CSV table of C-alpha atoms in Angstrom, one decimal:
chain,number,residue,atom,x,y,z
J,1,UNK,CA,-3.9,32.5,25.8
J,2,UNK,CA,-0.5,33.3,24.8
J,3,UNK,CA,0.7,30.5,22.6
J,4,UNK,CA,4.5,29.5,22.3
J,5,UNK,CA,5.2,26.9,19.8
J,6,UNK,CA,7.8,24.5,19.4
J,7,UNK,CA,10.8,25.6,16.8
J,8,UNK,CA,9.9,23.0,14.0
J,9,UNK,CA,7.2,23.1,11.3
J,10,UNK,CA,3.7,22.5,12.1
J,11,UNK,CA,3.0,18.9,11.3
J,12,UNK,CA,-0.3,19.6,9.8
J,13,UNK,CA,1.6,21.6,7.0
J,14,UNK,CA,3.8,18.6,5.8
J,15,UNK,CA,1.2,17.6,3.1
J,16,UNK,CA,1.5,21.1,1.7
J,17,UNK,CA,5.1,20.9,1.7
J,18,UNK,CA,5.4,17.9,-0.3
J,19,UNK,CA,6.3,15.3,2.6
J,20,UNK,CA,3.3,13.1,1.8
J,21,UNK,CA,4.4,9.7,0.6
J,22,UNK,CA,2.3,8.8,-2.5
J,23,UNK,CA,2.8,5.1,-3.2
J,24,UNK,CA,1.1,2.9,-5.9
J,25,UNK,CA,-1.8,1.3,-3.7
J,26,UNK,CA,-1.9,-2.3,-3.1
J,27,UNK,CA,-5.3,-4.2,-2.8
J,28,UNK,CA,-6.9,-2.0,-0.1
J,29,UNK,CA,-10.2,-4.0,0.6
J,30,UNK,CA,-9.7,-3.4,4.3
J,31,UNK,CA,-8.9,0.3,4.0
J,32,UNK,CA,-11.7,0.7,1.4
J,33,UNK,CA,-14.4,-0.8,3.5
J,34,UNK,CA,-13.2,1.1,6.4
J,35,UNK,CA,-13.1,4.4,4.5
J,36,UNK,CA,-16.8,3.8,3.4
J,37,UNK,CA,-17.9,3.1,6.8
J,38,UNK,CA,-16.1,6.1,8.3
J,39,UNK,CA,-17.9,8.4,5.6
J,40,UNK,CA,-21.4,7.5,6.8
J,41,UNK,CA,-23.3,10.0,8.4
J,42,UNK,CA,-24.6,10.1,11.9
J,43,UNK,CA,-27.8,11.6,13.1
J,44,UNK,CA,-26.9,13.6,16.0
J,45,UNK,CA,-30.2,15.0,17.0
J,46,UNK,CA,-30.9,12.7,19.9
J,47,UNK,CA,-27.7,13.9,21.6
J,48,UNK,CA,-28.4,17.5,21.2
J,49,UNK,CA,-28.2,19.4,24.5
J,50,UNK,CA,-27.5,22.7,25.8
J,51,UNK,CA,-24.3,23.4,28.0
J,52,UNK,CA,-22.6,23.5,30.3
J,53,UNK,CA,-20.5,20.3,29.0
J,54,UNK,CA,-18.8,17.9,31.1
J,55,UNK,CA,-16.4,15.6,29.2
J,56,UNK,CA,-15.4,12.4,30.7
J,57,UNK,CA,-12.1,10.8,29.2
J,58,UNK,CA,-11.5,7.0,29.8
J,59,UNK,CA,-8.0,6.3,29.1
J,60,UNK,CA,-7.0,2.7,28.7
J,61,UNK,CA,-3.8,3.6,30.1
J,62,UNK,CA,-1.8,6.7,30.7
J,63,UNK,CA,1.7,5.1,31.1
J,64,UNK,CA,2.4,5.7,27.3
J,65,UNK,CA,3.7,9.0,26.2
J,66,UNK,CA,1.9,9.4,23.1
J,67,UNK,CA,-1.6,9.0,25.1
J,68,UNK,CA,-0.3,11.6,27.5
J,69,UNK,CA,0.1,14.0,24.4
J,70,UNK,CA,-3.0,13.0,22.9
J,71,UNK,CA,-4.8,13.6,26.3
J,72,UNK,CA,-3.1,17.2,26.4
J,73,UNK,CA,-4.6,18.0,23.0
J,74,UNK,CA,-8.0,17.0,24.5
J,75,UNK,CA,-7.4,19.5,27.3
J,76,UNK,CA,-6.2,22.2,24.9
J,77,UNK,CA,-9.2,21.9,22.6
J,78,UNK,CA,-11.6,21.8,25.6
J,79,UNK,CA,-9.9,25.0,27.0
J,80,UNK,CA,-11.2,26.8,23.7
J,81,UNK,CA,-14.7,26.1,24.4
J,82,UNK,CA,-16.3,28.1,27.2
J,83,UNK,CA,-19.4,25.7,27.5
J,84,UNK,CA,-17.0,23.0,28.4
J,85,UNK,CA,-16.7,23.3,32.1
J,86,UNK,CA,-14.9,20.2,33.4
J,87,UNK,CA,-12.7,17.4,31.7
J,88,UNK,CA,-12.6,14.2,34.0
J,89,UNK,CA,-9.9,11.6,33.3
J,90,UNK,CA,-9.7,8.1,34.2
J,91,UNK,CA,-6.7,5.7,33.8
J,92,UNK,CA,-7.6,2.0,33.4
J,93,UNK,CA,-3.7,0.8,33.5
J,94,UNK,CA,-4.3,-1.6,30.9
J,95,UNK,CA,-6.9,-3.4,32.7
J,96,UNK,CA,-10.0,-4.2,30.6
J,97,UNK,CA,-12.2,-4.7,33.7
J,98,UNK,CA,-11.3,-1.4,35.3
J,99,UNK,CA,-11.8,0.5,32.1
J,100,UNK,CA,-15.4,-0.9,32.4
J,101,UNK,CA,-15.9,0.3,35.9
J,102,UNK,CA,-14.2,3.6,35.1
J,103,UNK,CA,-16.8,4.2,32.4
J,104,UNK,CA,-19.6,3.3,34.5
J,105,UNK,CA,-18.2,5.7,37.2
J,106,UNK,CA,-18.0,8.4,34.7
J,107,UNK,CA,-21.8,7.7,33.6
J,108,UNK,CA,-22.8,8.1,37.4
J,109,UNK,CA,-21.0,11.6,37.3
J,110,UNK,CA,-23.5,12.7,34.6
J,111,UNK,CA,-21.0,13.4,32.0
J,112,UNK,CA,-22.2,15.0,28.7
J,113,UNK,CA,-19.6,13.2,26.4
J,114,UNK,CA,-17.4,10.3,26.5
J,115,UNK,CA,-14.0,10.1,24.8
J,116,UNK,CA,-11.9,6.9,25.1
J,117,UNK,CA,-9.1,5.0,24.0
J,118,UNK,CA,-9.5,1.2,24.7
J,119,UNK,CA,-7.5,-1.5,26.2
J,120,UNK,CA,-9.7,-4.0,24.7
J,121,UNK,CA,-12.6,-3.0,22.1
J,122,UNK,CA,-14.5,-6.0,23.0
J,123,UNK,CA,-14.3,-5.8,26.9
J,124,UNK,CA,-16.1,-2.3,26.8
J,125,UNK,CA,-18.4,-2.8,24.0
J,126,UNK,CA,-21.5,-3.3,26.3
J,127,UNK,CA,-21.0,-0.2,28.6
J,128,UNK,CA,-20.6,1.9,25.6
J,129,UNK,CA,-23.8,0.8,24.1
J,130,UNK,CA,-25.3,1.7,27.7
J,131,UNK,CA,-23.9,5.2,27.6
J,132,UNK,CA,-25.3,5.6,23.9
J,133,UNK,CA,-28.7,4.4,25.3
J,134,UNK,CA,-28.4,7.0,28.1
J,135,UNK,CA,-28.0,9.7,25.5
J,136,UNK,CA,-24.2,10.3,26.0
J,137,UNK,CA,-22.1,10.2,22.9
J,138,UNK,CA,-19.1,8.4,22.6
J,139,UNK,CA,-15.9,9.2,20.6
J,140,UNK,CA,-12.9,7.0,20.3
J,141,UNK,CA,-9.6,9.1,19.9
J,142,UNK,CA,-6.5,7.9,18.2
J,143,UNK,CA,-6.7,4.2,17.5
J,144,UNK,CA,-7.9,2.6,14.3
J,145,UNK,CA,-11.3,3.0,13.0
J,146,UNK,CA,-14.2,1.0,15.0
J,147,UNK,CA,-17.9,0.7,13.7
J,148,UNK,CA,-18.9,-1.0,17.0
J,149,UNK,CA,-22.6,0.4,17.6
J,150,UNK,CA,-21.6,1.8,21.1
J,151,UNK,CA,-19.0,4.2,19.3
J,152,UNK,CA,-20.8,7.1,17.8
J,153,UNK,CA,-17.9,8.4,16.1
J,154,UNK,CA,-14.1,8.2,15.6
J,155,UNK,CA,-11.0,10.6,15.4
J,156,UNK,CA,-8.9,7.7,13.9
J,157,UNK,CA,-5.5,7.3,12.5
J,158,UNK,CA,-5.9,4.8,9.8
J,159,UNK,CA,-3.6,2.0,10.9
J,160,UNK,CA,-3.9,0.3,7.6
J,161,UNK,CA,-2.7,3.4,5.4
J,162,UNK,CA,0.1,3.8,8.2
J,163,UNK,CA,1.1,0.4,8.0
J,164,UNK,CA,1.2,0.5,4.2
J,165,UNK,CA,3.3,3.7,3.9
J,166,UNK,CA,5.7,2.2,6.4
J,167,UNK,CA,5.9,-1.2,4.5
J,168,UNK,CA,6.4,0.4,1.0
J,169,UNK,CA,9.3,2.6,2.3
J,170,UNK,CA,11.0,-0.6,3.8
J,171,UNK,CA,10.5,-2.4,0.6
J,172,UNK,CA,12.0,0.3,-1.4
J,173,UNK,CA,14.9,0.6,1.1
J,174,UNK,CA,15.5,-3.2,1.1
J,175,UNK,CA,15.5,-3.2,-2.9
J,176,UNK,CA,12.6,-5.7,-2.7
J,177,UNK,CA,14.6,-8.6,-1.1
J,178,UNK,CA,15.6,-9.8,2.1
J,179,UNK,CA,14.6,-11.4,5.4
J,180,UNK,CA,12.3,-9.2,7.7
J,181,UNK,CA,10.7,-9.2,11.3
J,182,UNK,CA,7.7,-7.3,12.3
J,183,UNK,CA,7.5,-5.4,15.6
J,184,UNK,CA,3.8,-4.5,16.3
J,185,UNK,CA,1.8,-2.9,19.3
J,186,UNK,CA,-0.7,-4.9,21.5
J,187,UNK,CA,-1.7,-8.1,19.9
J,188,UNK,CA,-5.4,-8.1,18.9
J,189,UNK,CA,-5.7,-4.4,18.9
J,190,UNK,CA,-7.1,-2.4,15.8
J,191,UNK,CA,-3.4,-1.1,15.4
J,192,UNK,CA,-1.7,-4.5,15.4
J,193,UNK,CA,-4.3,-6.3,13.2
J,194,UNK,CA,-4.5,-3.6,10.6
J,195,UNK,CA,-0.9,-2.7,10.3
J,196,UNK,CA,-0.1,-6.7,9.9
J,197,UNK,CA,-2.8,-6.9,7.2
J,198,UNK,CA,-1.2,-3.9,5.4
J,199,UNK,CA,2.4,-5.4,5.6
J,200,UNK,CA,1.0,-8.8,4.2
J,201,UNK,CA,-0.8,-7.1,1.3
J,202,UNK,CA,2.4,-5.2,0.4
J,203,UNK,CA,4.4,-8.4,0.8
J,204,UNK,CA,2.4,-10.1,-1.9
J,205,UNK,CA,4.1,-7.8,-4.5
J,206,UNK,CA,7.6,-8.7,-3.0
J,207,UNK,CA,8.0,-12.4,-3.2
J,208,UNK,CA,11.7,-12.1,-2.4
J,209,UNK,CA,11.1,-10.6,0.8
J,210,UNK,CA,10.3,-13.2,3.7
J,211,UNK,CA,8.6,-12.3,7.1
J,212,UNK,CA,10.4,-14.4,9.3
J,213,UNK,CA,8.7,-13.4,12.6
J,214,UNK,CA,5.8,-11.5,13.7
J,215,UNK,CA,6.2,-10.1,17.2
J,216,UNK,CA,4.2,-7.7,19.7
J,217,UNK,CA,6.0,-5.0,21.9
J,218,UNK,CA,3.0,-3.4,23.3
J,219,UNK,CA,4.2,0.1,22.5
J,220,UNK,CA,7.1,-0.5,24.9
J,221,UNK,CA,10.6,0.3,24.3
J,222,UNK,CA,12.1,-2.2,26.8
J,223,UNK,CA,9.8,-5.0,25.8
J,224,UNK,CA,10.7,-4.5,22.2
J,225,UNK,CA,14.3,-4.5,22.9
J,226,UNK,CA,14.1,-7.8,24.9
J,227,UNK,CA,12.1,-9.4,22.1
J,228,UNK,CA,14.7,-8.4,19.6
J,229,UNK,CA,17.6,-9.7,21.5
J,230,UNK,CA,15.9,-13.2,21.5
J,231,UNK,CA,15.3,-12.7,17.8
J,232,UNK,CA,19.0,-11.9,17.1
J,233,UNK,CA,19.8,-15.3,18.6
J,234,UNK,CA,17.2,-17.0,16.7
J,235,UNK,CA,18.0,-15.7,13.3
J,236,UNK,CA,21.6,-15.2,11.8
J,237,UNK,CA,20.3,-13.1,9.2
J,238,UNK,CA,17.8,-10.3,9.4
J,239,UNK,CA,18.0,-7.6,6.7
J,240,UNK,CA,15.0,-5.5,7.8
J,241,UNK,CA,12.5,-4.5,10.4
J,242,UNK,CA,9.0,-3.6,10.1
J,243,UNK,CA,7.9,-1.2,13.2
J,244,UNK,CA,5.8,1.8,12.6
J,245,UNK,CA,6.1,2.5,16.3
J,246,UNK,CA,8.9,4.9,17.3
J,247,UNK,CA,8.9,3.9,20.9
J,248,UNK,CA,9.4,0.1,19.9
J,249,UNK,CA,11.8,1.0,16.8
J,250,UNK,CA,14.3,2.6,19.2
J,251,UNK,CA,14.4,-0.4,21.4
J,252,UNK,CA,14.9,-2.6,18.4
J,253,UNK,CA,17.7,-0.5,17.0
J,254,UNK,CA,19.4,-0.6,20.6
J,255,UNK,CA,19.5,-4.3,20.7
J,256,UNK,CA,20.9,-4.6,16.9
J,257,UNK,CA,23.4,-2.0,18.1
J,258,UNK,CA,24.4,-3.8,21.2
J,259,UNK,CA,25.0,-7.1,19.3
J,260,UNK,CA,26.9,-5.4,16.8
J,261,UNK,CA,24.6,-6.1,14.0
J,262,UNK,CA,23.3,-2.8,13.4
J,263,UNK,CA,25.0,-2.4,10.1
J,264,UNK,CA,23.2,-5.4,8.6
J,265,UNK,CA,19.7,-4.0,9.1
J,266,UNK,CA,17.5,-1.5,7.4
J,267,UNK,CA,14.9,0.0,9.8
J,268,UNK,CA,11.4,1.1,8.6
J,269,UNK,CA,10.0,4.4,9.2
J,270,UNK,CA,8.9,4.8,12.9
J,271,UNK,CA,6.5,7.5,14.1
J,272,UNK,CA,7.3,10.9,15.9
J,273,UNK,CA,8.4,9.7,19.3
J,274,UNK,CA,11.5,11.9,20.0
J,275,UNK,CA,13.8,9.2,20.8
J,276,UNK,CA,13.3,7.8,17.3
J,277,UNK,CA,13.4,11.2,15.7
J,278,UNK,CA,17.0,11.7,17.4
J,279,UNK,CA,18.1,8.3,16.1
J,280,UNK,CA,17.1,8.9,12.5
J,281,UNK,CA,18.8,12.2,12.7
J,282,UNK,CA,22.0,10.5,13.7
J,283,UNK,CA,22.0,7.5,11.5
J,284,UNK,CA,19.9,9.0,8.5
J,285,UNK,CA,17.8,5.9,7.7
J,286,UNK,CA,14.1,5.0,8.1
J,287,UNK,CA,12.5,8.4,8.6
J,288,UNK,CA,9.0,8.8,10.1
J,289,UNK,CA,5.4,8.2,9.4
J,290,UNK,CA,3.5,10.3,11.7
J,291,UNK,CA,1.1,9.2,14.4
J,292,UNK,CA,-0.5,12.5,15.1
J,293,UNK,CA,-1.2,13.1,18.9
J,294,UNK,CA,-3.7,16.0,17.9
J,295,UNK,CA,-6.1,12.9,17.2
J,296,UNK,CA,-7.4,14.0,21.0
J,297,UNK,CA,-7.9,17.5,19.8
J,298,UNK,CA,-10.1,16.4,16.9
J,299,UNK,CA,-12.1,14.0,19.2
J,300,UNK,CA,-13.1,16.9,21.2
J,301,UNK,CA,-14.1,18.8,18.0
J,302,UNK,CA,-16.2,16.0,16.9
J,303,UNK,CA,-17.9,15.7,20.4
J,304,UNK,CA,-18.9,19.2,20.6
J,305,UNK,CA,-20.4,19.1,17.2
J,306,UNK,CA,-22.4,16.0,18.3
J,307,UNK,CA,-23.8,17.9,21.5
J,308,UNK,CA,-24.7,20.8,19.4
J,309,UNK,CA,-26.9,18.7,17.0
J,310,UNK,CA,-24.5,19.1,14.2
J,311,UNK,CA,-24.1,16.2,11.7
J,312,UNK,CA,-20.9,14.3,11.8
J,313,UNK,CA,-19.7,11.1,10.1
J,314,UNK,CA,-18.8,7.7,11.6
J,315,UNK,CA,-15.0,8.6,11.6
J,316,UNK,CA,-12.7,11.6,10.7
J,317,UNK,CA,-9.3,10.4,9.6
J,318,UNK,CA,-6.3,12.1,11.2
J,319,UNK,CA,-3.8,11.6,8.2
J,320,UNK,CA,-0.3,10.2,8.7
J,321,UNK,CA,2.5,11.8,6.5
J,322,UNK,CA,6.1,10.5,5.7
J,323,UNK,CA,9.1,12.6,6.8
J,324,UNK,CA,12.4,11.7,5.0
J,325,UNK,CA,15.6,11.3,7.3
J,326,UNK,CA,17.0,14.1,5.7
J,327,UNK,CA,14.1,16.3,6.9
J,328,UNK,CA,14.0,14.7,10.5
J,329,UNK,CA,16.2,17.4,12.0
J,330,UNK,CA,13.2,19.9,11.8
J,331,UNK,CA,11.2,17.7,14.2
J,332,UNK,CA,13.8,16.2,16.4
J,333,UNK,CA,14.2,18.1,19.7
J,334,UNK,CA,17.7,17.3,21.2
J,335,UNK,CA,16.9,19.1,24.2
J,336,UNK,CA,13.8,17.1,25.1
J,337,UNK,CA,13.8,13.7,26.7
J,338,UNK,CA,13.4,10.5,24.3
J,339,UNK,CA,9.9,9.9,25.6
J,340,UNK,CA,8.5,13.1,23.9
J,341,UNK,CA,6.4,13.8,20.9
J,342,UNK,CA,6.7,16.4,18.0
J,343,UNK,CA,3.3,18.2,18.3
J,344,UNK,CA,1.8,21.7,18.0
J,345,UNK,CA,0.8,21.9,21.6
J,346,UNK,CA,1.2,25.4,23.0
J,347,UNK,CA,3.7,25.7,25.7
J,348,UNK,CA,0.8,26.0,28.6
J,349,UNK,CA,-0.4,22.5,27.5
J,350,UNK,CA,3.1,20.6,26.9
J,351,UNK,CA,3.4,17.7,29.5
J,352,UNK,CA,5.7,18.6,32.3
J,353,UNK,CA,9.2,17.1,31.8
């Protein structure tokens, strides 16, 4: 396959080039426990089987552009393995009951491997356990780490570490004082819980920073903007915004701008959502802490190892890195839509614009 790459540096090389944020770490009891669990070895012999392999992908939702890019990484990696003959994708459209039904349907289609990202971890816990009992390994892709018995392994992005990196950068830019609001993803998800825990842990070191409101924008630009419009009416002074998700960050920034209050606020880093990258390139504040879409690719690699009987761990971390505002121009694509992601996907696998 001929591979054409986007004209920016591979995100996987950022650490080598010195873009990694290296903070003095807070009390990371949550993160340390998670890391220890993720390092546990998994006996894969019960899942070993000969090809060909059929992969089922249960998407909790496909309306989110990050998920679309992660799915394309699944397809790209699958294309590299001739033993993978089919990838079947379902979309639960944010409906937990539908995701349960989707997984049950995939199991009836005799899939070899299940890759998923959840709407609600608890809602699908039992059907995942049934998959494992039937000899079908399950790999969670892209969310935070889970050690539920129905999940054999994870290609996870540490929401705690990401949240801490974002929080520390915001504290530095605020000079350690001021009133802030937090814009988090879907309430109750690992992402929301771990990001908030990381923020609250960092805030213990900064008594002059007050968290005045915690909101949930569901990874949705329009919803985050609407919530922020209400916050601007409630609070005459907001010095900073903790918002690790670029899709929501751009909505937050738009609300401040339209209210004539953009100059008063300091935005935290978002992620590599292209609309946010373009905003940072223009305003030169915030930067980005990456939320790599290649987690989908890593999930396929883990799944293939399991099917071949190769030992894996409970979790493989896909690390986040910090990109300073001065370097954002290398990653922002002014010609691409806002709803786009800086990634290493070859041209043949980029989503259709």
